[in-house]
Amino acid sequence: LAHLRPLLDASDAALLGRENLDRVELACLRLLRAESNFVELERRLAHRLDRIGGAAAEWIDLALLREETLRRTSAALDAYRVALEGEPSNLDALRGMRRTAERLGRWTDVAEALDRELECARDRDPSERGALLRALADIHWHRLSSTTRASRYYAAALEANASDFAALRALERL
């Protein structure tokens, strides 16, 4: 690791060639992960992904590192967004976006993530779909003060799953 850092930090690192630079970077990232040097791992991984673009799975890996290990929730949300740009229907990225947005209190982002998750769950179990619709209704009612949308989502939750008594009670209270 001590020999890899200077290679990567040199201003002329591009002289290594793309393939060699890639190999050195990946080796460095593996070693940093093995050493549990998460701060440097996050910095180098972010730099790599900014440089090469990276697949959605790599951005999710960065987001999870930021969210779970470094507790950098806002930066994790940004990485989930980039992952979703590359793969708009990635459920892991959508759930991560929802989780981090909830922690940050960004309720419109939570509603957006739930809405996109619903689009991906069209063929899913009705009870799962109903739970997503109920969660979306709860966000609109309690956090965004939109009773009209909340009532529509509660009704849709009941339509998806007629035995969802929580949605029925919420709709009655609304």
mmCIF file of C-alpha atoms in Angstrom:
data_model
loop_
_atom_site.group_PDB
_atom_site.id
_atom_site.type_symbol
_atom_site.label_atom_id
_atom_site.label_comp_id
_atom_site.label_asym_id
_atom_site.label_seq_id
_atom_site.Cartn_x
_atom_site.Cartn_y
_atom_site.Cartn_z
ATOM 1 C CA LEU A 1 0.000 0.000 0.000
ATOM 2 C CA ALA A 2 2.862 2.340 0.794
ATOM 3 C CA HIS A 3 4.138 1.874 -2.768
ATOM 4 C CA LEU A 4 0.750 2.229 -4.430
ATOM 5 C CA ARG A 5 -0.205 5.561 -2.884
ATOM 6 C CA PRO A 6 2.643 7.537 -4.520
ATOM 7 C CA LEU A 7 1.802 6.004 -7.891
ATOM 8 C CA LEU A 8 -1.813 7.074 -7.632
ATOM 9 C CA ASP A 9 -1.089 10.493 -6.140
ATOM 10 C CA ALA A 10 1.515 11.467 -8.738
ATOM 11 C CA SER A 11 0.415 14.195 -11.097
ATOM 12 C CA ASP A 12 1.466 12.017 -14.030
ATOM 13 C CA ALA A 13 -0.434 8.887 -12.903
ATOM 14 C CA ALA A 14 -2.089 8.811 -16.324
ATOM 15 C CA LEU A 15 1.275 7.828 -17.772
ATOM 16 C CA LEU A 16 0.708 4.358 -16.283
ATOM 17 C CA GLY A 17 -1.911 3.794 -18.952
ATOM 18 C CA ARG A 18 -5.577 3.184 -18.312
ATOM 19 C CA GLU A 19 -5.277 -0.573 -17.762
ATOM 20 C CA ASN A 20 -2.344 -0.337 -15.334
ATOM 21 C CA LEU A 21 -3.866 2.617 -13.513
ATOM 22 C CA ASP A 22 -7.078 0.611 -13.136
ATOM 23 C CA ARG A 23 -5.178 -2.374 -11.746
ATOM 24 C CA VAL A 24 -3.216 -0.222 -9.275
ATOM 25 C CA GLU A 25 -6.377 1.573 -8.131
ATOM 26 C CA LEU A 26 -8.285 -1.670 -7.584
ATOM 27 C CA ALA A 27 -5.383 -3.163 -5.632
ATOM 28 C CA CYS A 28 -5.171 -0.041 -3.498
ATOM 29 C CA LEU A 29 -8.935 -0.116 -2.812
ATOM 30 C CA ARG A 30 -8.764 -3.797 -1.814
ATOM 31 C CA LEU A 31 -5.896 -3.117 0.578
ATOM 32 C CA LEU A 32 -7.603 -0.092 2.092
ATOM 33 C CA ARG A 33 -10.745 -2.151 2.678
ATOM 34 C CA ALA A 34 -8.671 -4.947 4.263
ATOM 35 C CA GLU A 35 -6.957 -2.413 6.551
ATOM 36 C CA SER A 36 -10.332 -0.840 7.443
ATOM 37 C CA ASN A 37 -9.007 2.544 6.339
ATOM 38 C CA PHE A 38 -12.481 3.698 5.393
ATOM 39 C CA VAL A 39 -11.808 7.429 5.157
ATOM 40 C CA GLU A 40 -9.095 7.001 2.529
ATOM 41 C CA LEU A 41 -11.110 4.228 0.866
ATOM 42 C CA GLU A 42 -14.056 6.584 0.462
ATOM 43 C CA ARG A 43 -11.856 9.357 -0.925
ATOM 44 C CA ARG A 44 -10.083 7.118 -3.443
ATOM 45 C CA LEU A 45 -13.246 5.274 -4.475
ATOM 46 C CA ALA A 46 -15.100 8.561 -5.027
ATOM 47 C CA HIS A 47 -12.186 9.883 -7.085
ATOM 48 C CA ARG A 48 -12.117 6.691 -9.164
ATOM 49 C CA LEU A 49 -15.848 6.750 -9.819
ATOM 50 C CA ASP A 50 -15.756 10.428 -10.764
ATOM 51 C CA ARG A 51 -12.966 9.633 -13.206
ATOM 52 C CA ILE A 52 -14.384 6.492 -14.856
ATOM 53 C CA GLY A 53 -18.120 6.945 -14.317
ATOM 54 C CA GLY A 54 -18.644 3.587 -12.666
ATOM 55 C CA ALA A 55 -21.566 1.200 -12.687
ATOM 56 C CA ALA A 56 -24.573 1.570 -10.413
ATOM 57 C CA ALA A 57 -23.279 -1.234 -8.167
ATOM 58 C CA GLU A 58 -20.028 0.667 -7.576
ATOM 59 C CA TRP A 59 -21.905 3.852 -6.680
ATOM 60 C CA ILE A 60 -24.101 1.849 -4.305
ATOM 61 C CA ASP A 61 -20.951 0.434 -2.706
ATOM 62 C CA LEU A 62 -19.687 3.980 -2.171
ATOM 63 C CA ALA A 63 -23.075 5.071 -0.833
ATOM 64 C CA LEU A 64 -23.195 2.189 1.650
ATOM 65 C CA LEU A 65 -19.672 2.991 2.825
ATOM 66 C CA ARG A 66 -20.666 6.611 3.377
ATOM 67 C CA GLU A 67 -24.000 5.743 4.990
ATOM 68 C CA GLU A 68 -23.175 2.812 7.245
ATOM 69 C CA THR A 69 -19.500 3.225 8.088
ATOM 70 C CA LEU A 70 -18.711 6.919 7.833
ATOM 71 C CA ARG A 71 -22.183 8.249 8.730
ATOM 72 C CA ARG A 72 -22.000 10.778 5.888
ATOM 73 C CA THR A 73 -25.697 10.619 5.106
ATOM 74 C CA SER A 74 -25.889 13.557 2.720
ATOM 75 C CA ALA A 75 -22.923 12.290 0.684
ATOM 76 C CA ALA A 76 -24.500 8.813 0.650
ATOM 77 C CA LEU A 77 -27.716 10.290 -0.759
ATOM 78 C CA ASP A 78 -25.697 11.922 -3.546
ATOM 79 C CA ALA A 79 -24.063 8.586 -4.424
ATOM 80 C CA TYR A 80 -27.458 6.830 -4.495
ATOM 81 C CA ARG A 81 -28.712 9.513 -6.892
ATOM 82 C CA VAL A 82 -25.764 8.930 -9.238
ATOM 83 C CA ALA A 83 -26.431 5.172 -9.112
ATOM 84 C CA LEU A 84 -30.050 5.853 -10.087
ATOM 85 C CA GLU A 85 -28.967 8.001 -13.031
ATOM 86 C CA GLY A 86 -27.256 4.935 -14.466
ATOM 87 C CA GLU A 87 -29.925 2.432 -13.436
ATOM 88 C CA PRO A 88 -33.250 4.179 -12.669
ATOM 89 C CA SER A 89 -35.019 1.028 -11.469
ATOM 90 C CA ASN A 90 -32.300 -0.282 -9.119
ATOM 91 C CA LEU A 91 -34.207 -1.242 -5.957
ATOM 92 C CA ASP A 92 -31.116 -1.173 -3.726
ATOM 93 C CA ALA A 93 -30.384 2.397 -4.786
ATOM 94 C CA LEU A 94 -34.036 3.431 -4.394
ATOM 95 C CA ARG A 95 -34.249 1.940 -0.905
ATOM 96 C CA GLY A 96 -30.940 3.545 0.028
ATOM 97 C CA MET A 97 -32.140 6.890 -1.277
ATOM 98 C CA ARG A 98 -35.336 6.550 0.757
ATOM 99 C CA ARG A 99 -33.441 5.571 3.913
ATOM 100 C CA THR A 100 -30.946 8.420 3.721
ATOM 101 C CA ALA A 101 -33.587 10.980 2.759
ATOM 102 C CA GLU A 102 -35.642 9.912 5.811
ATOM 103 C CA ARG A 103 -32.632 10.420 8.085
ATOM 104 C CA LEU A 104 -32.085 13.870 6.601
ATOM 105 C CA GLY A 105 -35.766 14.797 6.818
ATOM 106 C CA ARG A 106 -36.036 15.386 3.073
ATOM 107 C CA TRP A 107 -39.619 14.237 2.732
ATOM 108 C CA THR A 108 -40.106 15.146 -0.920
ATOM 109 C CA ASP A 109 -37.112 12.931 -1.723
ATOM 110 C CA VAL A 110 -38.622 10.147 0.383
ATOM 111 C CA ALA A 111 -41.890 10.474 -1.530
ATOM 112 C CA GLU A 112 -40.016 10.450 -4.846
ATOM 113 C CA ALA A 113 -38.112 7.294 -3.871
ATOM 114 C CA LEU A 114 -41.309 5.540 -2.760
ATOM 115 C CA ASP A 115 -43.051 6.571 -5.966
ATOM 116 C CA ARG A 116 -40.193 5.202 -8.092
ATOM 117 C CA GLU A 117 -40.118 2.041 -5.992
ATOM 118 C CA LEU A 118 -43.835 1.618 -6.687
ATOM 119 C CA GLU A 119 -43.180 1.828 -10.428
ATOM 120 C CA CYS A 120 -40.699 -1.030 -10.049
ATOM 121 C CA ALA A 121 -43.122 -3.057 -7.923
ATOM 122 C CA ARG A 122 -45.998 -3.274 -10.396
ATOM 123 C CA ASP A 123 -45.713 -7.067 -10.684
ATOM 124 C CA ARG A 124 -45.084 -7.649 -6.991
ATOM 125 C CA ASP A 125 -47.163 -9.120 -4.233
ATOM 126 C CA PRO A 126 -50.288 -6.972 -3.569
ATOM 127 C CA SER A 127 -49.527 -6.733 0.155
ATOM 128 C CA GLU A 128 -46.022 -5.373 -0.575
ATOM 129 C CA ARG A 129 -47.441 -2.914 -3.079
ATOM 130 C CA GLY A 130 -50.113 -1.900 -0.592
ATOM 131 C CA ALA A 131 -47.485 -1.296 2.097
ATOM 132 C CA LEU A 132 -45.546 0.988 -0.252
ATOM 133 C CA LEU A 133 -48.711 2.909 -1.110
ATOM 134 C CA ARG A 134 -49.577 3.246 2.598
ATOM 135 C CA ALA A 135 -46.052 4.508 3.365
ATOM 136 C CA LEU A 136 -46.370 7.031 0.543
ATOM 137 C CA ALA A 137 -49.755 8.131 1.892
ATOM 138 C CA ASP A 138 -48.298 8.521 5.402
ATOM 139 C CA ILE A 139 -45.484 10.729 4.077
ATOM 140 C CA HIS A 140 -47.932 12.918 2.168
ATOM 141 C CA TRP A 141 -50.271 13.257 5.132
ATOM 142 C CA HIS A 142 -47.896 13.606 8.083
ATOM 143 C CA ARG A 143 -44.815 15.176 6.494
ATOM 144 C CA LEU A 144 -45.940 17.024 3.368
ATOM 145 C CA SER A 145 -49.434 18.076 4.577
ATOM 146 C CA SER A 146 -51.065 16.946 1.361
ATOM 147 C CA THR A 147 -54.309 15.322 2.469
ATOM 148 C CA THR A 148 -55.634 15.025 -1.083
ATOM 149 C CA ARG A 149 -52.711 12.925 -2.244
ATOM 150 C CA ALA A 150 -52.684 11.004 1.025
ATOM 151 C CA SER A 151 -56.329 9.980 0.607
ATOM 152 C CA ARG A 152 -55.640 8.882 -2.977
ATOM 153 C CA TYR A 153 -52.682 6.747 -1.895
ATOM 154 C CA TYR A 154 -54.611 5.218 1.029
ATOM 155 C CA ALA A 155 -57.430 4.322 -1.362
ATOM 156 C CA ALA A 156 -54.919 2.798 -3.786
ATOM 157 C CA ALA A 157 -53.357 0.831 -0.899
ATOM 158 C CA LEU A 158 -56.781 -0.601 -0.062
ATOM 159 C CA GLU A 159 -57.371 -1.401 -3.710
ATOM 160 C CA ALA A 160 -54.045 -3.242 -3.878
ATOM 161 C CA ASN A 161 -54.631 -5.063 -0.596
ATOM 162 C CA ALA A 162 -58.203 -5.076 0.699
ATOM 163 C CA SER A 163 -57.107 -6.512 4.068
ATOM 164 C CA ASP A 164 -54.825 -3.546 4.874
ATOM 165 C CA PHE A 165 -56.622 -2.349 7.996
ATOM 166 C CA ALA A 166 -53.955 0.265 8.763
ATOM 167 C CA ALA A 167 -54.716 1.991 5.453
ATOM 168 C CA LEU A 168 -58.452 1.731 6.130
ATOM 169 C CA ARG A 169 -58.106 3.289 9.612
ATOM 170 C CA ALA A 170 -55.868 6.066 8.268
ATOM 171 C CA LEU A 171 -58.332 6.808 5.480
ATOM 172 C CA GLU A 172 -61.196 6.973 8.014
ATOM 173 C CA ARG A 173 -59.199 9.391 10.237
ATOM 174 C CA LEU A 174 -58.298 11.523 7.247
#
